[in-house]
Amino acid sequence: MSRPSVAEVRAGGQPAGIKERTNEEHWAGRLYMRDLSPYVSTFFVRLGVPPNPITYLMMAFGVLAGVVVAFGGLWSALAAALLIQVYLLLDCSDGEVARYTGRTSVTGIYLDRIGHYVAEIALLIGLGVRAQGGLEPGGWVILGMVGAIGVALIKAETDNVVVARAKAGLPEKVTDEAMRPRSSGLSLARRLASALKVHRLIQAVELSLIVVVAAVVDLFLGDLLATRVLVAACAAVAALMSVAHFVSVVASRRLE
């Protein structure tokens, strides 16, 4: 059985520029997770684990975080945040193992995208159940589902640019210039939204940490006000961003 060193796996699994990938590398990856992931990747390589089972494991941790956060209480918020950190760690590791072992595949890319879908959808639905205060139907559950649908739409809008370009025989990559809306007003709005980074509220890593803050506030107040405000904010941001992102795509040259 091959026993590569951590340095060897890091060199093969993290090629130059991987931390600088636009719209693909999470800030937490650049800040700390890419420093930790080679140790886990080395463990998997030494065991002979292929990359795709690692991606399935990533999905499981993401969905489990959504299930756990639904239970309420500070403990579940902390546990969900920890599970999302493991999810992010495995998200880094599966690609590193694939690159080091030369087992990158279209299936792996597909599974990775689906893993991001299910984790963020599960977390938002779980947050809605948490805000409802129990496993019964209600407005807060609906708001959580609105947020989940919005996130799914945003990801679908992004992925379908690649699908549409492929069906039209165009190259996958889109230049930064092509991504800018033709309208100066829309371009300004896009830059403003990017600067404010409001989209991060509905991303799994950031949301899991904000849930912990809301849980602490709820514990102090003795109710679910902070969690409910968070769910309402997530639903609003997801709905707004799904529409704005769609407009941004069709108003730019990404589909040309």
CSV table of C-alpha atoms in Angstrom, one decimal:
chain,number,residue,atom,x,y,z
A,1,MET,CA,0.0,0.0,0.0
A,2,SER,CA,1.3,3.4,-0.9
A,3,ARG,CA,2.2,5.6,2.0
A,4,PRO,CA,2.9,9.1,0.6
A,5,SER,CA,3.8,11.9,2.9
A,6,VAL,CA,1.5,14.8,3.6
A,7,ALA,CA,3.9,17.1,1.7
A,8,GLU,CA,3.6,14.8,-1.4
A,9,VAL,CA,-0.2,14.8,-1.3
A,10,ARG,CA,-0.3,18.5,-0.7
A,11,ALA,CA,1.9,19.1,-3.8
A,12,GLY,CA,-0.1,16.8,-6.0
A,13,GLY,CA,-3.5,17.7,-4.6
A,14,GLN,CA,-3.1,21.4,-4.4
A,15,PRO,CA,-1.7,22.7,-7.6
A,16,ALA,CA,-0.6,26.3,-7.9
A,17,GLY,CA,-3.4,28.8,-8.0
A,18,ILE,CA,-6.0,26.5,-6.4
A,19,LYS,CA,-6.6,29.0,-3.6
A,20,GLU,CA,-7.1,31.8,-6.1
A,21,ARG,CA,-9.9,30.2,-8.1
A,22,THR,CA,-12.6,32.8,-8.7
A,23,ASN,CA,-16.1,31.8,-7.4
A,24,GLU,CA,-14.8,28.3,-6.6
A,25,GLU,CA,-12.5,28.5,-3.6
A,26,HIS,CA,-14.3,29.4,-0.4
A,27,TRP,CA,-12.7,32.0,1.9
A,28,ALA,CA,-12.5,29.4,4.7
A,29,GLY,CA,-10.5,27.1,2.3
A,30,ARG,CA,-8.0,29.9,1.7
A,31,LEU,CA,-7.9,30.9,5.3
A,32,TYR,CA,-7.4,27.6,7.1
A,33,MET,CA,-9.1,24.5,5.5
A,34,ARG,CA,-6.5,24.0,2.7
A,35,ASP,CA,-3.9,23.8,5.4
A,36,LEU,CA,-5.7,21.0,7.2
A,37,SER,CA,-7.2,19.1,4.4
A,38,PRO,CA,-3.9,17.4,3.1
A,39,TYR,CA,-3.7,15.5,6.4
A,40,VAL,CA,-7.1,14.0,5.8
A,41,SER,CA,-6.4,13.5,2.1
A,42,THR,CA,-3.2,11.6,3.0
A,43,PHE,CA,-5.2,9.4,5.3
A,44,PHE,CA,-7.6,8.5,2.5
A,45,VAL,CA,-4.9,8.0,0.0
A,46,ARG,CA,-3.0,5.6,2.3
A,47,LEU,CA,-6.2,3.6,2.8
A,48,GLY,CA,-6.8,3.5,-0.9
A,49,VAL,CA,-10.2,5.3,-0.7
A,50,PRO,CA,-11.3,6.7,-4.1
A,51,PRO,CA,-12.5,10.3,-4.3
A,52,ASN,CA,-16.2,9.6,-5.0
A,53,PRO,CA,-16.9,7.9,-1.7
A,54,ILE,CA,-15.4,10.9,0.0
A,55,THR,CA,-17.8,13.1,-1.9
A,56,TYR,CA,-20.7,10.9,-0.8
A,57,LEU,CA,-19.4,11.3,2.8
A,58,MET,CA,-19.3,15.1,2.3
A,59,MET,CA,-23.0,15.0,1.2
A,60,ALA,CA,-23.9,12.9,4.3
A,61,PHE,CA,-22.3,15.4,6.7
A,62,GLY,CA,-24.0,18.3,4.9
A,63,VAL,CA,-27.5,16.8,5.1
A,64,LEU,CA,-26.8,15.6,8.7
A,65,ALA,CA,-26.1,19.3,9.7
A,66,GLY,CA,-29.5,20.2,8.4
A,67,VAL,CA,-31.2,17.5,10.4
A,68,VAL,CA,-29.3,18.3,13.6
A,69,VAL,CA,-29.9,22.1,13.4
A,70,ALA,CA,-33.7,21.4,13.3
A,71,PHE,CA,-33.7,20.1,16.9
A,72,GLY,CA,-33.2,23.5,18.5
A,73,GLY,CA,-31.1,24.6,21.4
A,74,LEU,CA,-27.5,25.9,21.5
A,75,TRP,CA,-26.1,22.3,21.4
A,76,SER,CA,-27.6,21.6,18.0
A,77,ALA,CA,-26.4,24.9,16.5
A,78,LEU,CA,-22.9,24.1,17.7
A,79,ALA,CA,-23.1,20.5,16.4
A,80,ALA,CA,-24.4,21.7,13.0
A,81,ALA,CA,-21.6,24.2,12.7
A,82,LEU,CA,-19.1,21.5,13.4
A,83,LEU,CA,-20.7,19.1,10.9
A,84,ILE,CA,-20.5,21.9,8.2
A,85,GLN,CA,-16.8,22.3,9.0
A,86,VAL,CA,-16.3,18.6,8.4
A,87,TYR,CA,-18.4,18.9,5.2
A,88,LEU,CA,-16.0,21.7,4.0
A,89,LEU,CA,-13.0,19.6,5.0
A,90,LEU,CA,-14.2,16.7,2.9
A,91,ASP,CA,-15.1,19.0,0.1
A,92,CYS,CA,-11.5,20.0,-0.1
A,93,SER,CA,-10.2,16.5,0.4
A,94,ASP,CA,-12.1,14.7,-2.4
A,95,GLY,CA,-10.6,17.0,-5.0
A,96,GLU,CA,-7.1,16.6,-3.5
A,97,VAL,CA,-7.4,12.8,-3.5
A,98,ALA,CA,-8.7,12.9,-7.1
A,99,ARG,CA,-5.9,15.1,-8.3
A,100,TYR,CA,-3.1,13.3,-6.4
A,101,THR,CA,-4.3,9.8,-7.6
A,102,GLY,CA,-5.1,11.0,-11.2
A,103,ARG,CA,-8.8,9.9,-10.7
A,104,THR,CA,-10.5,13.1,-11.6
A,105,SER,CA,-13.8,12.4,-13.5
A,106,VAL,CA,-17.0,14.0,-14.8
A,107,THR,CA,-18.8,11.9,-12.2
A,108,GLY,CA,-16.8,13.5,-9.4
A,109,ILE,CA,-17.5,17.0,-10.6
A,110,TYR,CA,-21.2,16.1,-10.8
A,111,LEU,CA,-21.3,14.6,-7.3
A,112,ASP,CA,-19.5,17.6,-5.9
A,113,ARG,CA,-22.1,20.0,-7.4
A,114,ILE,CA,-25.0,17.9,-6.1
A,115,GLY,CA,-23.3,17.8,-2.7
A,116,HIS,CA,-23.3,21.6,-2.5
A,117,TYR,CA,-27.0,21.6,-3.5
A,118,VAL,CA,-28.2,19.2,-0.9
A,119,ALA,CA,-26.1,20.6,2.0
A,120,GLU,CA,-27.4,24.2,1.7
A,121,ILE,CA,-30.9,23.1,1.0
A,122,ALA,CA,-31.0,20.8,4.0
A,123,LEU,CA,-29.5,23.5,6.3
A,124,LEU,CA,-32.1,26.0,5.3
A,125,ILE,CA,-35.0,23.6,5.6
A,126,GLY,CA,-33.7,22.5,9.0
A,127,LEU,CA,-33.4,26.1,10.1
A,128,GLY,CA,-37.0,26.7,9.1
A,129,VAL,CA,-38.0,23.7,11.3
A,130,ARG,CA,-35.9,25.1,14.1
A,131,ALA,CA,-37.6,28.5,13.9
A,132,GLN,CA,-41.0,26.8,13.9
A,133,GLY,CA,-40.1,25.2,17.3
A,134,GLY,CA,-41.0,21.7,16.4
A,135,LEU,CA,-41.8,19.1,13.7
A,136,GLU,CA,-45.1,20.6,12.6
A,137,PRO,CA,-46.1,22.6,9.5
A,138,GLY,CA,-46.1,26.3,9.8
A,139,GLY,CA,-45.0,29.6,8.3
A,140,TRP,CA,-41.4,29.4,9.5
A,141,VAL,CA,-41.0,26.0,7.8
A,142,ILE,CA,-42.4,27.5,4.6
A,143,LEU,CA,-39.9,30.4,4.9
A,144,GLY,CA,-37.0,27.9,5.3
A,145,MET,CA,-38.2,26.1,2.2
A,146,VAL,CA,-38.4,29.4,0.3
A,147,GLY,CA,-34.8,30.0,1.2
A,148,ALA,CA,-33.9,26.5,0.1
A,149,ILE,CA,-35.7,26.9,-3.2
A,150,GLY,CA,-34.0,30.2,-3.8
A,151,VAL,CA,-30.6,28.7,-3.2
A,152,ALA,CA,-31.3,25.8,-5.5
A,153,LEU,CA,-32.4,28.3,-8.2
A,154,ILE,CA,-29.3,30.4,-7.9
A,155,LYS,CA,-27.1,27.3,-8.3
A,156,ALA,CA,-29.2,26.0,-11.2
A,157,GLU,CA,-28.9,29.4,-12.9
A,158,THR,CA,-25.1,29.3,-12.5
A,159,ASP,CA,-24.8,25.7,-13.7
A,160,ASN,CA,-27.2,26.2,-16.6
A,161,VAL,CA,-24.9,28.8,-18.1
A,162,VAL,CA,-22.4,26.0,-18.6
A,163,VAL,CA,-25.1,23.7,-19.9
A,164,ALA,CA,-26.4,26.3,-22.4
A,165,ARG,CA,-22.9,27.1,-23.7
A,166,ALA,CA,-22.1,23.4,-24.1
A,167,LYS,CA,-25.3,22.8,-26.1
A,168,ALA,CA,-24.5,25.8,-28.3
A,169,GLY,CA,-20.9,24.5,-28.9
A,170,LEU,CA,-19.3,27.4,-26.9
A,171,PRO,CA,-16.3,27.0,-24.6
A,172,GLU,CA,-17.2,26.5,-20.9
A,173,LYS,CA,-15.1,29.5,-19.6
A,174,VAL,CA,-16.6,32.9,-19.6
A,175,THR,CA,-14.4,36.0,-19.4
A,176,ASP,CA,-14.9,38.6,-16.6
A,177,GLU,CA,-15.9,41.1,-19.3
A,178,ALA,CA,-18.7,38.8,-20.5
A,179,MET,CA,-20.0,38.4,-17.0
A,180,ARG,CA,-20.7,42.1,-16.7
A,181,PRO,CA,-24.3,43.2,-17.5
A,182,ARG,CA,-24.6,45.4,-20.6
A,183,SER,CA,-26.6,48.0,-18.6
A,184,SER,CA,-24.4,50.4,-16.5
A,185,GLY,CA,-27.1,50.4,-13.8
A,186,LEU,CA,-27.2,46.6,-13.5
A,187,SER,CA,-23.4,46.5,-13.6
A,188,LEU,CA,-23.3,48.9,-10.6
A,189,ALA,CA,-25.9,46.9,-8.8
A,190,ARG,CA,-23.9,43.7,-9.4
A,191,ARG,CA,-20.7,45.4,-8.0
A,192,LEU,CA,-22.6,46.7,-5.0
A,193,ALA,CA,-24.1,43.2,-4.2
A,194,SER,CA,-20.6,41.7,-4.6
A,195,ALA,CA,-19.1,44.3,-2.2
A,196,LEU,CA,-21.8,43.8,0.4
A,197,LYS,CA,-21.5,40.0,0.0
A,198,VAL,CA,-25.2,39.5,1.1
A,199,HIS,CA,-25.2,36.1,-0.7
A,200,ARG,CA,-23.0,34.7,2.0
A,201,LEU,CA,-25.9,34.7,4.4
A,202,ILE,CA,-27.4,31.7,2.6
A,203,GLN,CA,-24.1,29.7,2.1
A,204,ALA,CA,-23.6,26.7,4.3
A,205,VAL,CA,-20.4,27.7,6.2
A,206,GLU,CA,-21.5,31.3,6.9
A,207,LEU,CA,-25.1,30.4,7.7
A,208,SER,CA,-24.0,27.6,10.2
A,209,LEU,CA,-21.9,30.1,12.1
A,210,ILE,CA,-24.7,32.8,12.1
A,211,VAL,CA,-27.1,30.1,13.4
A,212,VAL,CA,-24.8,29.7,16.5
A,213,VAL,CA,-24.9,33.5,17.1
A,214,ALA,CA,-28.7,33.4,16.8
A,215,ALA,CA,-28.9,30.4,19.2
A,216,VAL,CA,-26.9,32.3,21.8
A,217,VAL,CA,-29.2,35.4,21.4
A,218,ASP,CA,-32.3,33.1,21.7
A,219,LEU,CA,-30.9,31.5,24.8
A,220,PHE,CA,-30.4,35.0,26.4
A,221,LEU,CA,-33.9,36.2,25.4
A,222,GLY,CA,-35.6,32.9,26.2
A,223,ASP,CA,-37.4,32.7,22.8
A,224,LEU,CA,-36.8,32.1,19.1
A,225,LEU,CA,-36.8,35.7,17.9
A,226,ALA,CA,-33.2,35.7,16.6
A,227,THR,CA,-33.6,32.4,14.7
A,228,ARG,CA,-36.9,33.6,13.2
A,229,VAL,CA,-35.4,36.9,12.1
A,230,LEU,CA,-32.5,34.9,10.5
A,231,VAL,CA,-34.9,32.6,8.6
A,232,ALA,CA,-36.9,35.6,7.3
A,233,ALA,CA,-33.7,37.2,6.2
A,234,CYS,CA,-32.5,34.1,4.5
A,235,ALA,CA,-35.8,33.7,2.6
A,236,ALA,CA,-35.7,37.4,1.5
A,237,VAL,CA,-32.0,37.2,0.4
A,238,ALA,CA,-32.5,33.9,-1.4
A,239,ALA,CA,-35.6,35.2,-3.3
A,240,LEU,CA,-34.0,38.5,-4.2
A,241,MET,CA,-30.7,37.0,-5.2
A,242,SER,CA,-32.4,34.3,-7.4
A,243,VAL,CA,-34.2,37.0,-9.4
A,244,ALA,CA,-31.2,39.3,-9.5
A,245,HIS,CA,-28.8,36.5,-10.6
A,246,PHE,CA,-31.2,35.5,-13.4
A,247,VAL,CA,-31.4,39.1,-14.6
A,248,SER,CA,-27.6,39.4,-14.3
A,249,VAL,CA,-27.1,36.3,-16.5
A,250,VAL,CA,-29.5,37.2,-19.3
A,251,ALA,CA,-28.4,40.8,-19.3
A,252,SER,CA,-24.7,39.9,-19.7
A,253,ARG,CA,-22.8,38.2,-22.5
A,254,ARG,CA,-22.4,34.9,-20.7
A,255,LEU,CA,-24.8,33.2,-23.1
A,256,GLU,CA,-23.0,34.5,-26.3
